[in-house]
XYZ file of C-alpha atoms in Angstrom:
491
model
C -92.387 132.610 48.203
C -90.649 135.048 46.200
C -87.563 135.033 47.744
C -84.451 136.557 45.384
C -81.178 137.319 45.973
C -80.165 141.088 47.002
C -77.733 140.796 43.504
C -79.945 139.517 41.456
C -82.857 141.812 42.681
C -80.873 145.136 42.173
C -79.326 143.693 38.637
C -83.328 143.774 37.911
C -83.923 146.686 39.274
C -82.611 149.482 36.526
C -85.122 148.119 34.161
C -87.845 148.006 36.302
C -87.933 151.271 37.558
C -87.477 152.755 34.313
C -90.667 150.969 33.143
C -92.162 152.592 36.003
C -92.255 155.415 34.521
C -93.490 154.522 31.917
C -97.423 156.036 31.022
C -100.147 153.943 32.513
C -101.299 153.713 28.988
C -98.661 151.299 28.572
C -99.328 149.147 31.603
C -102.791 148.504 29.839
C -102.144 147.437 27.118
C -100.516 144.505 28.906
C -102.285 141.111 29.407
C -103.963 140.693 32.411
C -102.470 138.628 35.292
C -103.781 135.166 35.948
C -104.844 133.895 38.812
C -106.478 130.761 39.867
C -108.436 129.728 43.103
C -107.469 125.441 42.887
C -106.720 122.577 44.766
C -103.517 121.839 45.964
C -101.981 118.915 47.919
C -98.729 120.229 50.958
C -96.769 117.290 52.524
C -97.581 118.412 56.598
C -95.819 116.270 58.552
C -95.258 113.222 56.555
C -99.204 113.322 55.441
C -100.616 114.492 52.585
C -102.992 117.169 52.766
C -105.340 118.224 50.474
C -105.807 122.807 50.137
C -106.946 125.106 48.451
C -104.530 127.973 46.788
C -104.186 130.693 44.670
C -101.855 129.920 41.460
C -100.236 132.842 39.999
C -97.256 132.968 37.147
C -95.210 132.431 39.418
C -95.887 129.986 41.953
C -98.967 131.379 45.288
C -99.372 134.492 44.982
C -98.790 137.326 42.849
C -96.135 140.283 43.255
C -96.414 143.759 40.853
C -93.874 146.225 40.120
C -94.329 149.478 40.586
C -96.831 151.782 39.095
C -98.202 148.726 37.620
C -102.111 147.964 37.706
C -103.649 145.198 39.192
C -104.974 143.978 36.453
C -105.727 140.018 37.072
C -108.579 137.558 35.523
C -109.263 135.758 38.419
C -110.360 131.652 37.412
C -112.181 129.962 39.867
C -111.201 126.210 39.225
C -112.383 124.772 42.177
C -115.812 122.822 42.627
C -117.454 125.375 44.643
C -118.068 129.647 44.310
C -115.907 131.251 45.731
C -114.913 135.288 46.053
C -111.181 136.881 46.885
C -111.084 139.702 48.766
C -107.583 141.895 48.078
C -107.105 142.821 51.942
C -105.658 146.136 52.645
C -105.926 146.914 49.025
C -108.657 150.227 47.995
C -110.348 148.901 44.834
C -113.788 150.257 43.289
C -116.222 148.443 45.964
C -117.325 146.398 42.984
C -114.366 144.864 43.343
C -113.388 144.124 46.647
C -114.329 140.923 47.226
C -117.430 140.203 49.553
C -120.574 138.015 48.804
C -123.705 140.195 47.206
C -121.797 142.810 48.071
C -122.603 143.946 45.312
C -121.580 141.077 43.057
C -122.248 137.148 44.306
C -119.565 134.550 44.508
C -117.555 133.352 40.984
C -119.390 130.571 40.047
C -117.222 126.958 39.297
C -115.288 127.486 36.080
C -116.138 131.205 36.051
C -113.377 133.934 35.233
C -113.796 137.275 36.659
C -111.709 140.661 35.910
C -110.178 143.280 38.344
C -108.896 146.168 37.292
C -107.701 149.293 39.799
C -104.765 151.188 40.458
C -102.847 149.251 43.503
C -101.421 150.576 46.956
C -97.895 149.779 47.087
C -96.328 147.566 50.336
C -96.992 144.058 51.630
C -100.902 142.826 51.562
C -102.578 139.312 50.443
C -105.647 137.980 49.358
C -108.126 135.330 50.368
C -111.633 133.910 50.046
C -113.768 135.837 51.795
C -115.865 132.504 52.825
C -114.633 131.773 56.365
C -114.224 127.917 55.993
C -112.308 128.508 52.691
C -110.124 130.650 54.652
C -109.613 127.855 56.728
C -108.483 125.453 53.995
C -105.903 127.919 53.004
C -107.224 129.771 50.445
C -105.033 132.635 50.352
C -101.866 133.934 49.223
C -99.138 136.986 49.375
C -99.704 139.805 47.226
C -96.759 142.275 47.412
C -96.944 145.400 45.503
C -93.329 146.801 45.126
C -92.875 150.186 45.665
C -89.535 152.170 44.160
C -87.366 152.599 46.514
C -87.541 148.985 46.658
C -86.281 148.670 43.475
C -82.949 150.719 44.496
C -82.765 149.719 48.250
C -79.489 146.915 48.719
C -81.875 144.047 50.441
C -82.950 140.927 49.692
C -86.925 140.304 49.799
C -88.077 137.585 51.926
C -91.932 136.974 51.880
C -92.984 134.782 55.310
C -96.524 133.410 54.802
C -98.384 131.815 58.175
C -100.807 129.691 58.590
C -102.867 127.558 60.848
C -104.396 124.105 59.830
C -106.842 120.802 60.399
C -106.340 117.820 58.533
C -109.897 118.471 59.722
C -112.699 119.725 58.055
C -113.598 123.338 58.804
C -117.498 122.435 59.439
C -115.588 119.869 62.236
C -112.860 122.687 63.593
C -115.831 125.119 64.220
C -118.463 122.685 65.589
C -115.358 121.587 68.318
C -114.642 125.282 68.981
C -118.801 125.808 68.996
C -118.749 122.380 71.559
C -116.361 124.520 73.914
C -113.599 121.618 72.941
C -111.312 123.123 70.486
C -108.512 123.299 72.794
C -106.311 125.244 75.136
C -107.932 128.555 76.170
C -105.756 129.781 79.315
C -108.425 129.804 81.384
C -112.152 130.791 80.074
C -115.490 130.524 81.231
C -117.617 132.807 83.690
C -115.159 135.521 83.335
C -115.952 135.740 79.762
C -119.795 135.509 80.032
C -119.623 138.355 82.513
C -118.107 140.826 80.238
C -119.420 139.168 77.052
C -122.776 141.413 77.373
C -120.602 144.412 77.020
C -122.180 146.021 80.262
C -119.123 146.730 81.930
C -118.643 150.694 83.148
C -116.003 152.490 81.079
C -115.172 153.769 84.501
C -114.268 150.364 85.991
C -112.633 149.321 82.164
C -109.789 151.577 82.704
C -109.167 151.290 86.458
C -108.103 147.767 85.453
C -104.418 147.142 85.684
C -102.985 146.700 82.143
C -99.753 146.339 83.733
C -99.898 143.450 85.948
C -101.783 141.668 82.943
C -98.773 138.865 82.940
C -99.654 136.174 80.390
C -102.615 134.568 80.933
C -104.803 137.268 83.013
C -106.080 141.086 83.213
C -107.206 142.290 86.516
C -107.179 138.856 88.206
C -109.592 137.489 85.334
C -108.442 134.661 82.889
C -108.216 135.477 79.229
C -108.991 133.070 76.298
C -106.036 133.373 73.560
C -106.795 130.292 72.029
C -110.395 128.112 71.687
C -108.444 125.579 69.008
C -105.365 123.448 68.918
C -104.532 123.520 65.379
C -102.647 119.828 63.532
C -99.712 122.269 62.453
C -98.693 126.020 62.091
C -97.328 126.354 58.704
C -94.422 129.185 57.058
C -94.684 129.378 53.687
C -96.900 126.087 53.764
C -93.977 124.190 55.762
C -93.662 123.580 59.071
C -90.404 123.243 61.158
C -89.708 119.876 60.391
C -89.031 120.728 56.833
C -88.172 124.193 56.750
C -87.731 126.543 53.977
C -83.986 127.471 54.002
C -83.348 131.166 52.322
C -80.016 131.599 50.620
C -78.677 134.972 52.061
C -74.970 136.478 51.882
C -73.051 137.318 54.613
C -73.305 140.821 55.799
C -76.482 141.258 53.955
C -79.912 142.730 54.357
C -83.040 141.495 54.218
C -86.480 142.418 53.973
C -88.865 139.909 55.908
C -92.526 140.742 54.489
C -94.298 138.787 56.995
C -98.166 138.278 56.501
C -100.203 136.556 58.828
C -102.779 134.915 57.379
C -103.873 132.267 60.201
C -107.444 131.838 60.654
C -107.369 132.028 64.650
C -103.484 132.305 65.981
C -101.566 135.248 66.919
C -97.942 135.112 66.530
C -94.893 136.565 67.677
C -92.089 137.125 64.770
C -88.679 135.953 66.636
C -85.118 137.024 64.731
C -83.186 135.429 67.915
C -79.651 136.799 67.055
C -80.428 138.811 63.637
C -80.882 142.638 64.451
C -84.315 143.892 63.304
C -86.187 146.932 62.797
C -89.823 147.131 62.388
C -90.243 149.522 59.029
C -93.733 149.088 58.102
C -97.182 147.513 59.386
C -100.391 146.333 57.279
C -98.317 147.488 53.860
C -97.604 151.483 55.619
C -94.151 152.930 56.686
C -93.557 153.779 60.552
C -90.597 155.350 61.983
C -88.489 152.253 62.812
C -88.410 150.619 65.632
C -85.895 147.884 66.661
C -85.673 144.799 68.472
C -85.720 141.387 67.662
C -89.610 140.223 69.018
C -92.654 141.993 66.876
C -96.308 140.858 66.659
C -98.847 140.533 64.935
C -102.627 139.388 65.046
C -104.673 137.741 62.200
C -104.777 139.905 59.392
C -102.152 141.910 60.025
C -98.524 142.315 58.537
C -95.182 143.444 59.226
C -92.332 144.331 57.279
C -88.916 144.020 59.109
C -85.433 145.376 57.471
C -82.624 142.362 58.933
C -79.091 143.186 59.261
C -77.074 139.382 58.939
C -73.994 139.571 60.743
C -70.595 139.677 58.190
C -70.120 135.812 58.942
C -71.490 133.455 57.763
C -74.067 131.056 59.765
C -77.862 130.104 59.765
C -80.390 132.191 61.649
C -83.886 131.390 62.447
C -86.968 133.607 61.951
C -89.527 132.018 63.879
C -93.110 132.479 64.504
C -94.143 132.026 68.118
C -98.151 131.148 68.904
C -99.377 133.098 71.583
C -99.815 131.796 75.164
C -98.252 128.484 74.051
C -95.301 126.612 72.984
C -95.564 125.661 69.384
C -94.089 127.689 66.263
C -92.494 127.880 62.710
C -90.539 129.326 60.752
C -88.165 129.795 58.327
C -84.331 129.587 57.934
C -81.873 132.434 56.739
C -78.504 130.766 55.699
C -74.887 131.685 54.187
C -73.707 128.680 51.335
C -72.229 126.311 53.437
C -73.421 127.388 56.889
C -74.647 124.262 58.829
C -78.614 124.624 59.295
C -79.567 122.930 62.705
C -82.556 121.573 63.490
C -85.328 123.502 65.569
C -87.987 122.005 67.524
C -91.757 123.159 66.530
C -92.671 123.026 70.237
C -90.520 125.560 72.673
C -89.362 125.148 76.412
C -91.986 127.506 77.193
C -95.302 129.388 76.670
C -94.880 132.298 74.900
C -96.820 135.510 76.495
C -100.332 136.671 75.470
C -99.678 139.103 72.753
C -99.667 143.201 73.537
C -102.338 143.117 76.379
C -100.911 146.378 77.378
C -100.871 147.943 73.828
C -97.464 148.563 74.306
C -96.435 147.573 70.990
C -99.383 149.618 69.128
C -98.099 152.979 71.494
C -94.421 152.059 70.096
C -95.926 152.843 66.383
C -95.906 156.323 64.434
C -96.852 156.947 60.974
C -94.009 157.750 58.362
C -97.106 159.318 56.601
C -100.073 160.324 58.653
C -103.208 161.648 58.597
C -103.195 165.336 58.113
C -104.834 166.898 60.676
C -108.782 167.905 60.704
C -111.559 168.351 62.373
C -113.721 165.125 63.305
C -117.354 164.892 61.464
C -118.627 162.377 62.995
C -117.444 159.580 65.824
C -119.083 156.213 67.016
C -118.831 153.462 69.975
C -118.392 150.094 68.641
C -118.871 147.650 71.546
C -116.827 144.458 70.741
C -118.401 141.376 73.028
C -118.876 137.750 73.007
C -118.630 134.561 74.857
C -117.252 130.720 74.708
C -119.918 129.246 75.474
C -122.529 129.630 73.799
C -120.143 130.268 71.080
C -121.176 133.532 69.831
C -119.408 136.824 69.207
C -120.758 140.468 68.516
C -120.747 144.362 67.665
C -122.751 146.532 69.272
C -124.550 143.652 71.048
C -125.598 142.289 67.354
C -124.389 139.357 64.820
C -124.270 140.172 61.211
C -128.212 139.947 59.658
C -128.999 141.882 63.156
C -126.660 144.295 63.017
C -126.533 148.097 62.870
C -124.865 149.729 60.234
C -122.002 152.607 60.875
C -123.082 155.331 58.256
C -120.846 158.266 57.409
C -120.644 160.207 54.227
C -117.889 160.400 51.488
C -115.048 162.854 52.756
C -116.219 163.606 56.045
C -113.570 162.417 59.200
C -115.044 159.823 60.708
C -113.292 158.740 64.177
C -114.502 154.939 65.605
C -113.888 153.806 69.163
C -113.283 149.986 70.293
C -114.301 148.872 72.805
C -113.088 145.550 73.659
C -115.504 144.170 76.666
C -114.599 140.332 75.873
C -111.915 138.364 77.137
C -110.104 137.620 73.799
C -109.053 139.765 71.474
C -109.970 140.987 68.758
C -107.872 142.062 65.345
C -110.698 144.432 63.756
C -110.558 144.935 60.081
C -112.335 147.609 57.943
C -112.663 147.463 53.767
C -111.702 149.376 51.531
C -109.833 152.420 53.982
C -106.866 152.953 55.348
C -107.291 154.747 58.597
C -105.171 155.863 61.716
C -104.606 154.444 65.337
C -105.293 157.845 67.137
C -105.985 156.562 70.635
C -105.109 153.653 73.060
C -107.269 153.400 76.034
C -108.098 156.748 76.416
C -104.794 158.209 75.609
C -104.161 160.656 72.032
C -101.547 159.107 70.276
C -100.500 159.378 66.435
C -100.339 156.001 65.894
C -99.656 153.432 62.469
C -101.731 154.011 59.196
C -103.426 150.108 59.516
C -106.141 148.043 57.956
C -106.551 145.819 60.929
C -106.020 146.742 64.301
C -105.728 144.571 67.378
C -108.026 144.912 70.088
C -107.041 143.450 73.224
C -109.388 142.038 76.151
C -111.051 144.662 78.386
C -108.997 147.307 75.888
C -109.690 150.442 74.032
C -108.659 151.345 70.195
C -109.536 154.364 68.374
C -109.326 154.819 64.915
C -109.380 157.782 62.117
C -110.368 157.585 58.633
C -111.706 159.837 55.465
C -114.909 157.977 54.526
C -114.324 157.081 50.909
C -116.502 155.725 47.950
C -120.201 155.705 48.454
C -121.268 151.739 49.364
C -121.279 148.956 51.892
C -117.982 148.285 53.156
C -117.012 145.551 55.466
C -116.016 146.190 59.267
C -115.373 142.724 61.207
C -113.319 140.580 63.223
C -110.351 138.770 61.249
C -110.860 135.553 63.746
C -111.964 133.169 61.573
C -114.429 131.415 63.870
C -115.765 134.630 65.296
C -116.598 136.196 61.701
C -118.263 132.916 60.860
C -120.301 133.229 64.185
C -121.558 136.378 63.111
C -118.514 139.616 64.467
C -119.181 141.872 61.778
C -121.083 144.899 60.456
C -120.720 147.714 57.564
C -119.898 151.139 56.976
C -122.340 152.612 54.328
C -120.700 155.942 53.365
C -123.624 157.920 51.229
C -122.769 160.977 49.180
């Protein structure tokens, strides 16, 4: 997954930033980038598994230097159409990477062409075709900026993932059956508030503090409706972990993308010192600790301090509101690498009920400041059983479009009223977190933003090119159930 050594990354690094400055003209002259949607076969516990991927030069994934172009022909070897979306990325809406919208999926054998000028920082890209999601059909795509190039780290790219030796069509009619799994407690809770009917009034007089694990206000969340066959780091899991060559006293820069369909994770450094520098590909000021998370869709960068001796740390990722994980290894030559168990002592807690990570986040580089053209509710709601999850009250083919115009500030308001949360992710913007629950903050610059049960996000943006742009849930089985709608910026 990319991973170099901090040496051998800076004795690069003088000759790539001096073709960085080099005119774009030269950049396209280049050859394109290939990239290949095929089929792939991981060893997951002793069994073979047959996936889908995404085949670059070198290896899943692609990486680009900076002020280089994304310039990649995109072959679609597999035996079905398929279309990548580049998430976080701004390319011409031709381009992004949604059915008919406006171009229809790459036909079997097809080759397509992107070309656009990149955002730098840590993104990735994936079918967007919910079951093909689902059978791992997605990869990193890290677009170095500079100071990258000059900073004394080590890059570290940790890739998650949740899979079924099952088919998807079988995971989502279990999940649909109400039998996918652990929930932590679901059922007329969740049909109560699925309708979205709940007073704002009564929303925020409930007690976000005493919200434990499993509950908010006394009522029972759902943070998981499947019990996946493995979790998966860089397509391993922890019984055959990768193991990362670091040095001793070194630094290291953990890109970590998660790119499950339905699992949220925590992002464990146990006894390496952390600090959170940047979230969905975007600087914040730092914050430390050694526990971050992070929701489907979403990513974190993390700067690692090793300790001067040598030894083997694990960076594990933690599912939420249970006890299995994964993860990867950081290790001096020589140190001894013990084995760790994929299943924990304990549940890990339900993942930032309180917001209190989100309210920990600023922007190295936020918004500037402006009046507000135009503002909108979006109701978030939904139910287990019958399996169905909406905006404003609607499933996609019924629902209502957002419409702004290009330029204008547009400020939109979540409003979780479901038990489960709900990491909401918009196309081709980068907006603002500007308010949690109620309360003016100047929050991360994001692409996806949790939502937590019975919880209250508000986001700023500058509406950009005139089209349809995606705006949906990044839970797999609750965009294929219909959690999504559109912007349509006009001139």
């Amino acid at each position: 997954m990319n991973n170099l050594t901090r040496r051998g990354f800076l004795a690069a690094g003088a000759a790539v930033l001096a073709a960085a400055h080099l005119p774009r003209a030269a950049y396209a002259e280049a050859a394109p980038l290939a990239l290949t949607a095929t089929r792939r076969t991981l060893d997951i516990g002793g069994r073979a598994a047959t996936v889908f991927g995404l085949a670059g030069p070198g290896g899943q994934g692609l990486t680009l230097d900076p002020g280089q172009r994304f310039r990649v022909d995109l072959k679609n070897d597999l035996d079905v159409p398929t279309i990548i979306h580049w998430h976080g990325q701004i390319p011409p809406n031709a381009q992004d990477g949604v059915p008919d919208m406006p171009l229809p999926l790459i036909a079997p054998g097809e080759t397509r062409s992107f070309d656009f000028a990149p955002l730098p920082g840590t993104f990735w890209m994936h079918s967007h075709v919910p079951l093909q999601e689902m059978q791992l059909l997605a990869a990193p795509l890290i677009m170095r900026a500079p100071e990258d190039l000059t900073a004394d780290r080590q890059e570290v790219v940790l890739f998650l993932h949740d899979f079924s030796f099952k088919t998807p069509e079988e995971v989502l009619a279990e999940i649909g059956a109400g039998g996918g799994g652990s929930h932590g407690g679901h059922g007329d809770g969740m049909q109560a508030m699925g309708s979205g009917m709940m007073g704002m009034g009564a929303m925020q007089r409930m007690d976000h503090g005493s919200m434990g694990g499993m509950a908010i206000g006394g009522m029972a969340m759902d943070l998981n409706d499947y019990d996946w066959d493995a979790y998966l780091a860089n397509d391993r899991t922890l019984a055959d972990p990768e193991v990362v060559a670091v040095e001793r006293g070194g630094r290291v820069r953990l890109r970590v993308i998660n790119a499950a369909a339905a699992t949220v994770f925590w992002i464990d450094t146990g006894a390496a010192r952390a600090r959170l520098i940047a979230v969905d590909g975007h600087p914040v000021q730092p914050v430390a600790g050694n526990r971050f998370g992070l929701a489907m869709g979403q990513r974190l960068d993390l700067d690692i301090d090793l300790p001067a001796e040598g030894g083997a740390w694990p960076i594990l990722a933690l599912r939420e509101g249970a006890r299995e994980r994964t993860g990867l290894i950081l290790a001096t030559p020589g140190a001894a690498v013990r084995r760790v168990e994929s299943l924990a002592d304990t549940d890990t807690p339900a993942f930032d009920t309180d917001l209190a990570q989100e309210s920990r986040l600023m922007a190295a580089d936020p918004l500037t400041e402006r009046p507000v053209d135009r503002s909108q509710i979006l109701m978030l709601g939904g139910q287990m059983q019958p399996y169905v999850w909406t905006i404003n009250g609607a499933t996609w083919g019924e629902h209502r479009r957002v419409t702004a115009k290009s330029g204008e500030r547009v400020v939109l308001s979540f409003h979780n009223m479901s038990m489960m949360g709900h990491p909401m992710h918009l196309h081709g913007h980068v907006f603002q977190v500007v308010g949690l629950n109620g309360r003016r903050v100047a929050g991360a610059r994001r692409d996806t933003v949790y939502v937590p049960p019975m919880s209250m996000v508000d986001i700023a943006l500058d509406a950009g090119e005139a089209a349809r742009w995606m705006l949906h849930c990044h839970h797999m089985p609750h965009l294929a159930s219909g959690m999504m709608t559109e912007i349509a910026v006009s001139t």
